[in-house]
Short mmCIF file of C-alpha atoms in Angstrom, two decimals:
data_model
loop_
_atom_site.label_atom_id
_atom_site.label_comp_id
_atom_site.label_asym_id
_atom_site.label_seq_id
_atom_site.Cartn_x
_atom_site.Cartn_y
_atom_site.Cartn_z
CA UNK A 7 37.15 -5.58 145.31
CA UNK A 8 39.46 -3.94 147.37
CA UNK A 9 42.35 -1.08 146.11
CA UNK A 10 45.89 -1.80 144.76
CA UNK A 11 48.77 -0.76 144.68
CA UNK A 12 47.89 1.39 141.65
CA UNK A 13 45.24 3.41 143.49
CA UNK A 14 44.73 6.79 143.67
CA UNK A 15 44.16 7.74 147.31
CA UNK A 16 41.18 10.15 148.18
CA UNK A 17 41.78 12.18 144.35
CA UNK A 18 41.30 15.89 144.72
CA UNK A 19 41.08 16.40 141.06
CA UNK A 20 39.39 14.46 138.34
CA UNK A 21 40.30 14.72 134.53
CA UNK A 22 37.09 14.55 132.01
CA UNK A 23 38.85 13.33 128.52
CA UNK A 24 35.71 14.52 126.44
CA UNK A 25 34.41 11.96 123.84
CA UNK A 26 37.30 8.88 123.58
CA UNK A 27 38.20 8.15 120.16
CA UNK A 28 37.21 11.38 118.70
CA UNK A 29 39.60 13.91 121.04
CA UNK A 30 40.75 15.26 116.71
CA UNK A 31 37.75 16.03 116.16
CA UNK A 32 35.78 17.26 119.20
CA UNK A 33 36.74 21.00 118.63
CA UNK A 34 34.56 21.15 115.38
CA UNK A 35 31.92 19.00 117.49
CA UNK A 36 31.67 21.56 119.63
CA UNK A 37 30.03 23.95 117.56
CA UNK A 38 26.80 21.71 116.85
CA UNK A 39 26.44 21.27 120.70
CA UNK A 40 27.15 24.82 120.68
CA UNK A 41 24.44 25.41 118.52
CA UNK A 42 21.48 23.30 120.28
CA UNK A 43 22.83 24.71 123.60
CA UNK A 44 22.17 28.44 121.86
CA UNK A 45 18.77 26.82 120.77
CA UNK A 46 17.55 25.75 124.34
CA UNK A 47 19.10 28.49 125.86
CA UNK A 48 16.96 31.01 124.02
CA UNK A 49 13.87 28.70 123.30
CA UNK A 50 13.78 27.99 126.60
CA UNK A 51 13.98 31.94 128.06
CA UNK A 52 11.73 32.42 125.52
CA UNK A 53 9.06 30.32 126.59
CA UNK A 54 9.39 31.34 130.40
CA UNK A 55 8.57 35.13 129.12
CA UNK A 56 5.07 34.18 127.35
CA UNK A 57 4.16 32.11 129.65
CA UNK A 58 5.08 34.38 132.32
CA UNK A 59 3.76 37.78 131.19
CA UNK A 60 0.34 36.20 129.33
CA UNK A 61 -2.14 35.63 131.92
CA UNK A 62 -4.06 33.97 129.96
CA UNK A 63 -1.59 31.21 129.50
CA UNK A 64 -1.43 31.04 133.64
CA UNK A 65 -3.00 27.73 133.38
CA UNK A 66 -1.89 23.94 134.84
CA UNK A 67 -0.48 23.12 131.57
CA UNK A 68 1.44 26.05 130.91
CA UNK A 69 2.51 26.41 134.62
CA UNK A 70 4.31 22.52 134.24
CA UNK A 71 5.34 23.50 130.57
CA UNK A 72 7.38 26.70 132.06
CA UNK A 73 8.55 24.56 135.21
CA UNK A 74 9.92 21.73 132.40
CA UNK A 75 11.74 25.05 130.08
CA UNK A 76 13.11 26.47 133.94
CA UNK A 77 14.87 22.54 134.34
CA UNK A 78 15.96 22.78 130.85
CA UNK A 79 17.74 25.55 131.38
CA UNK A 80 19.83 24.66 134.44
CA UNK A 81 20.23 21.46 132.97
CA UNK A 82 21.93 23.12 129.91
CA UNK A 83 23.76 25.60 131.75
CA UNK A 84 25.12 22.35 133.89
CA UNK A 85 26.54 20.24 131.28
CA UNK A 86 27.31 23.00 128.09
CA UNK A 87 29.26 25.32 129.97
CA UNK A 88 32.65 22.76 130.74
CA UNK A 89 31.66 20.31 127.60
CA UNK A 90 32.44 23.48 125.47
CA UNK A 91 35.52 24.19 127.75
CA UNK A 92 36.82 20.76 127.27
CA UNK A 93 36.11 20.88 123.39
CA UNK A 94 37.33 23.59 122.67
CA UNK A 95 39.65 25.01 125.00
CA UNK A 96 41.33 21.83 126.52
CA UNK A 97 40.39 22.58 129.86
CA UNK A 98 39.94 18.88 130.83
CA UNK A 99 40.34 19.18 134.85
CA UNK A 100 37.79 19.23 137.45
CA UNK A 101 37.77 19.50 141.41
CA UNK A 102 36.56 16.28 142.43
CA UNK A 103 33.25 18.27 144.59
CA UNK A 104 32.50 19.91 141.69
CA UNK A 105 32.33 16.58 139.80
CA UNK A 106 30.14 15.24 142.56
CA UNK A 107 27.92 18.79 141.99
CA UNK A 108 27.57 18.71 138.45
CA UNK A 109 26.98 14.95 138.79
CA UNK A 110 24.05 15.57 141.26
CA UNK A 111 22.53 18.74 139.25
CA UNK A 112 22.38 16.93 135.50
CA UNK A 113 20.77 13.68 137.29
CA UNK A 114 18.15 15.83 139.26
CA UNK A 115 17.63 17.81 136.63
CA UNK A 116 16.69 14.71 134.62
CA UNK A 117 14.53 13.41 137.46
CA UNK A 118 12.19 16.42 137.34
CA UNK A 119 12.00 16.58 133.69
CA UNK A 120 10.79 13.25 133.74
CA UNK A 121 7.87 14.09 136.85
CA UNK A 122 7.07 17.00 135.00
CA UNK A 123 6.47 15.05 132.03
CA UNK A 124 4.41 12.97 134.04
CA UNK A 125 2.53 15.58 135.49
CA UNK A 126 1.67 16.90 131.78
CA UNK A 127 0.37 13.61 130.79
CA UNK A 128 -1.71 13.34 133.80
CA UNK A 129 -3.66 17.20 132.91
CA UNK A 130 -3.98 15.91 129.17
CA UNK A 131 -5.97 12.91 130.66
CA UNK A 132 -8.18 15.31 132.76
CA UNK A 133 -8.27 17.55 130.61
CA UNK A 134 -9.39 15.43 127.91
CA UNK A 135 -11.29 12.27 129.50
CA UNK A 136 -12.90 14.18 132.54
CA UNK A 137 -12.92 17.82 130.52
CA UNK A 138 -15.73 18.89 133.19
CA UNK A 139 -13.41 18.25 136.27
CA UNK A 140 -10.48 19.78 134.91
CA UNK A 141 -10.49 22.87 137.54
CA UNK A 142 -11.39 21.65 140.22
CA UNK A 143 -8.97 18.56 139.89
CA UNK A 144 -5.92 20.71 138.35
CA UNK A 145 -6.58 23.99 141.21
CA UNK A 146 -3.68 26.02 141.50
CA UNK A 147 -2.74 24.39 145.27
CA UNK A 148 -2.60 20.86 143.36
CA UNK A 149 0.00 22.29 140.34
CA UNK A 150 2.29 23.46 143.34
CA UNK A 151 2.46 20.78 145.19
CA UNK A 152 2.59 18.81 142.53
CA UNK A 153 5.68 20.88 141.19
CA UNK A 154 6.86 20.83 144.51
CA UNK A 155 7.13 16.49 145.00
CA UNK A 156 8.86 16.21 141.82
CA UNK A 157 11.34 18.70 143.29
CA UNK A 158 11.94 16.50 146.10
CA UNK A 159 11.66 13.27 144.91
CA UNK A 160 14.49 14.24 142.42
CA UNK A 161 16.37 16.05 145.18
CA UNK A 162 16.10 13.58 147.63
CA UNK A 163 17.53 10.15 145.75
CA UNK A 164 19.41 11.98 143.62
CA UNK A 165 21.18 13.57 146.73
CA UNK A 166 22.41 10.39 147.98
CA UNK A 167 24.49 9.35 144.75
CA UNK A 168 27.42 11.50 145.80
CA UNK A 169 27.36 11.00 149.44
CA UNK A 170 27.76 7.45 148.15
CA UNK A 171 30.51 8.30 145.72
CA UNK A 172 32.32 10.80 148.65
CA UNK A 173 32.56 7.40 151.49
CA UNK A 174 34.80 5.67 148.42
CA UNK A 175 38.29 6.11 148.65
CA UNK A 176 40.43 4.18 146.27
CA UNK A 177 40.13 4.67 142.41
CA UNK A 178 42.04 3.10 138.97
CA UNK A 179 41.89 6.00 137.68
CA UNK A 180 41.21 9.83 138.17
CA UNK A 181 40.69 9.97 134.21
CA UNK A 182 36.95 9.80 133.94
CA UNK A 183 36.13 8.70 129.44
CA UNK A 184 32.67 11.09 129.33
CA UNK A 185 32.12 14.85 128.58
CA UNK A 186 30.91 15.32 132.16
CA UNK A 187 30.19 14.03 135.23
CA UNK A 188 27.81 10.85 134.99
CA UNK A 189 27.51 8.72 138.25
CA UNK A 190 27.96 5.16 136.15
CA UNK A 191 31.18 7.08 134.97
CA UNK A 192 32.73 8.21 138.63
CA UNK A 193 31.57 4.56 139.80
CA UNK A 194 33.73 2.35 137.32
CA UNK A 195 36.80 4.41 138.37
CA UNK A 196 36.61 3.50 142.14
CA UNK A 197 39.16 0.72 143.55
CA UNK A 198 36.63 -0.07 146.58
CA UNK A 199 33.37 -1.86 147.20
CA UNK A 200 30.68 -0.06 144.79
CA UNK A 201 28.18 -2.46 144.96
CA UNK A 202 26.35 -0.26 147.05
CA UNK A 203 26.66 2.46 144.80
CA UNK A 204 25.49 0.67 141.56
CA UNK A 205 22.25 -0.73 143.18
CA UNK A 206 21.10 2.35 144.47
CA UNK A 207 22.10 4.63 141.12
CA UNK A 208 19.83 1.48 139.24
CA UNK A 209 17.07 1.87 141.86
CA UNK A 210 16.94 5.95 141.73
CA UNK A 211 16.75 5.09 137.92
CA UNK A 212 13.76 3.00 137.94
CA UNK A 213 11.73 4.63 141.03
CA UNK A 214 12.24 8.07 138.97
CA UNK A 215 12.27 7.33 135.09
CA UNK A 216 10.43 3.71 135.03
CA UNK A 217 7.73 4.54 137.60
CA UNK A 218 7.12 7.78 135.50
CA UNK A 219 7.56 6.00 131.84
CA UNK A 220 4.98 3.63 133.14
CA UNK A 221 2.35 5.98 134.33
CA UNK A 222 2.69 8.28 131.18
CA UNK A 223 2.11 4.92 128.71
CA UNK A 224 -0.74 4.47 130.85
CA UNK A 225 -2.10 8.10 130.93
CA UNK A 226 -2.07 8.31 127.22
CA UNK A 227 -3.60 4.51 126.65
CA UNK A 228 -6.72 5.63 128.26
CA UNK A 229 -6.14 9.05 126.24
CA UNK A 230 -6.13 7.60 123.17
CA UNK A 231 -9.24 5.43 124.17
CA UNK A 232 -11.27 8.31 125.14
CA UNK A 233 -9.98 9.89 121.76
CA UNK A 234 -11.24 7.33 119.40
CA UNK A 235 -14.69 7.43 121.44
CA UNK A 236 -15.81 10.41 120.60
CA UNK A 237 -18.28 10.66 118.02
CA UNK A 238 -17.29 14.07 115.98
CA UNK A 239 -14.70 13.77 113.67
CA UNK A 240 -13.08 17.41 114.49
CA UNK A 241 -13.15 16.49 118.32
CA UNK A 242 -11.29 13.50 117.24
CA UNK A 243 -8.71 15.38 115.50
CA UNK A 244 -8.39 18.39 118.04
CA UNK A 245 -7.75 16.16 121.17
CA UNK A 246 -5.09 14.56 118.89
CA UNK A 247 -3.57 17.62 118.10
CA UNK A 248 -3.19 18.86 121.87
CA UNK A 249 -1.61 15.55 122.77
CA UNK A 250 1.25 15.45 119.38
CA UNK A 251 3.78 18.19 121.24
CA UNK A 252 3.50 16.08 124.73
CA UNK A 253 3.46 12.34 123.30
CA UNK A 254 6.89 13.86 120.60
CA UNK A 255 8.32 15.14 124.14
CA UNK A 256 7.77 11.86 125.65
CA UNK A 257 9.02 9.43 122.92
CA UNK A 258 12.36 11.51 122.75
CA UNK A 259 13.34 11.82 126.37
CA UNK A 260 12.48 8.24 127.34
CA UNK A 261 13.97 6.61 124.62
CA UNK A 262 17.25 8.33 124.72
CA UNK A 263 17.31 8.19 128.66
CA UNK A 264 16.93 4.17 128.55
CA UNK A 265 19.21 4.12 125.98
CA UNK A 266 21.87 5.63 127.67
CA UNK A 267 21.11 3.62 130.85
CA UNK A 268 21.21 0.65 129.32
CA UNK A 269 24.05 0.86 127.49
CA UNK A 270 26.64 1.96 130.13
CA UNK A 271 25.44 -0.58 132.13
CA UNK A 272 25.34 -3.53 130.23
CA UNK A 273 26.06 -2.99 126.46
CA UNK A 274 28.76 -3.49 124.61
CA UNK A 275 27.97 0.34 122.72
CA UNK A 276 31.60 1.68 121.64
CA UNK A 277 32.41 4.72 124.05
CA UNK A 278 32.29 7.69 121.48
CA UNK A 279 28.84 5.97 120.54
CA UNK A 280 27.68 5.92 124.05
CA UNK A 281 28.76 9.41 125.27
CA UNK A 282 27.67 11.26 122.21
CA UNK A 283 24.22 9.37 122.69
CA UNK A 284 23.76 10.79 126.41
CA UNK A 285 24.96 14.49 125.47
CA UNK A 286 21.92 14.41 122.95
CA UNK A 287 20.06 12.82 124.75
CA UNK A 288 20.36 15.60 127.38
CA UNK A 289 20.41 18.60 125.23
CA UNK A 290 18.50 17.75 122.54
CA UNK A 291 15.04 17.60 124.50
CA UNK A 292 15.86 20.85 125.58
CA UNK A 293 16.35 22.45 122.08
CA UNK A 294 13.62 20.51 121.08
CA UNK A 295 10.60 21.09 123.79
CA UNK A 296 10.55 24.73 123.21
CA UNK A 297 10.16 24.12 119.21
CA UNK A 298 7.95 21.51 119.72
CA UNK A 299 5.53 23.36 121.79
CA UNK A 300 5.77 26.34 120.13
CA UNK A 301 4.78 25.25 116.95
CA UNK A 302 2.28 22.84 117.88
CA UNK A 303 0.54 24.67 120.35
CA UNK A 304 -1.65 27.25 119.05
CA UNK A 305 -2.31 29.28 122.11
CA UNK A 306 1.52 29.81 122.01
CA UNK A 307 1.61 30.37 118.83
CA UNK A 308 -0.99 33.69 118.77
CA UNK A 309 1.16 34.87 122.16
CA UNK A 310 4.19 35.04 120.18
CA UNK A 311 2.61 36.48 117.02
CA UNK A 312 1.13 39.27 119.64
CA UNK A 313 4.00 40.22 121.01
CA UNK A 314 6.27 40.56 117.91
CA UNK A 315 3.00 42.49 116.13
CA UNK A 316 3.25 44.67 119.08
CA UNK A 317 6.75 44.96 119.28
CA UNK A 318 7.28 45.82 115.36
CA UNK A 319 4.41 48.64 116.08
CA UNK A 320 5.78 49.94 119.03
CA UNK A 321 8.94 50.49 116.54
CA UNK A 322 7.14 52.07 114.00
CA UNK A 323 5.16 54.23 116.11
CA UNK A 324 5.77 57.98 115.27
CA UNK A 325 7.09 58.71 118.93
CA UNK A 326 9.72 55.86 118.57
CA UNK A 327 11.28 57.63 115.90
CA UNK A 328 11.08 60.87 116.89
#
């Protein structure tokens, strides 16, 4: 499709409307995603200082459960930041690099949630169907370079989105209808050739979040069938209770995240529907993980009722109020 005479010419600027339909109401809509933005943002610090100070928490699954609250919270301070801004304060405009940055930040950001999710699923099945390997499988070298392909994979096809989007040069529109930057959004305003563009943003979608959704369902399959071998009832129910927090995790990213997809690609979803979908689905997980793991975790739990019992006595203690 080539550009027309009502094409905008190598745009400098983009415009981000906010949530179509609802532009009367998105100031008071603001505050909710204010308040699960407040909820990761904390949750998530939170949960990097146990983790992080308690050496006794310095293990595989911890070390991938502080990597997932550390992309969390760039992926909330990415997307809340100018949402808010646009909500609340009008301030709808947006350099059209900085699109193409946020754009490439909230999609990698996504990509190593999901690996790290992966990588989770993959020490509960060690962990859990090969107990007596779990060390020497999960050794400190393995979790970083583990942590580390995740990293790159995201990094790497997620990096080539916007230097597709930058070699397009005609677009509609400069008015992109989302709350931020989402490459299926900056795509259906270009005037050129995006077929390109469209095949590789569905290919980075299903080498990153299908290949991953797969491998999980499969991890926690042969989970569940090691599970429902074992012959003690209370081994039974303790494996199940270290896998709720990671298999609640998993339902609630995936299903949003194909959601989403799907929709913008080939539903008929109405647009307010749609984008208020994908801001949950991005900032709810990350309100929700640190909850989620915090109160279904014991090992968490006793860290945190440590450090506030030794907080409230270093408080009380008579040199503190001297």
């Amino acid at each position: 499709m080539g550009p027309t005479n009502m094409s905008y010419l190598n745009p400098t600027t983009l415009i981000l409307i906010g949530i179509p339909g609802l532009e009367h109401v998105q100031f008071w809509i603001g505050f909710p995603i204010f308040g699960l933005f407040l909820v990761a943002l904390l949750g998530n610090i939170f949960l990097l200082i146990i983790i992080s100070t308690e050496r006794s928490l310095h293990e595989p699954m911890y070390i991938f459960l502080a990597v997932l609250a550390a992309t969390d919270l760039g992926l909330c301070v990415t997307i809340a930041p100018k949402m808010l801004a646009i909500f609340w304060f009008g301030s709808c405009l947006m350099d059209f690099d900085v699109c193409l940055t946020q754009l490439f930040f909230i999609h990698a950001f996504q990509g190593m949630e999901s690996g790290i999710l992966l990588a989770m699923a993959f020490d509960r099945y060690v962990a859990i169907c090969d107990p007596l390997r779990h060390t020497s499988i999960l050794t400190p070298l393995f979790v970083f370079r583990v942590v580390l392909m995740v990293a790159m994979r995201a990094t790497v096809l997620v990096g080539i989105l916007p230097i597709l989007l930058k070699r397009l040069h005609h677009f509609y529109s400069v008015v992109i209808v989302h709350s931020y930057c989402e490459h299926m959004a900056v795509v259906k305003l270009a005037a050129d050739d995006v077929h390109m563009n469209k095949a590789f943003g569905l290919f980075v979608a299903f080498a990153i979040l299908g290949f991953d959704m797969i491998f999980v369902f499969i991890s926690y399959v042969l989970i569940f069938q090691a599970v429902f071998g074992l012959p003690q009832k209370e081994a039974r129910s303790k494996a199940f209770n270290t896998c709720i927090p990671h298999i609640i995790v998993f339902l609630e990213f995936y299903i949003l995240a194909f959601f989403s997809f799907f929709s913008h690609r080939f539903g008929h979803v109405p647009p307010y529907v749609h984008i208020i979908l994908s801001t949950l689905y991005l900032l709810v997980p990350a309100a929700l993980n640190p909850i989620v793991y915090g109160m279904k975790t014991k090992e968490i739990r006793r860290q945190l009722a440590h450090i506030c019992i030794r907080n409230l006595t270093f408080s009380n203690s008579p040199e503190r109020i001297m």
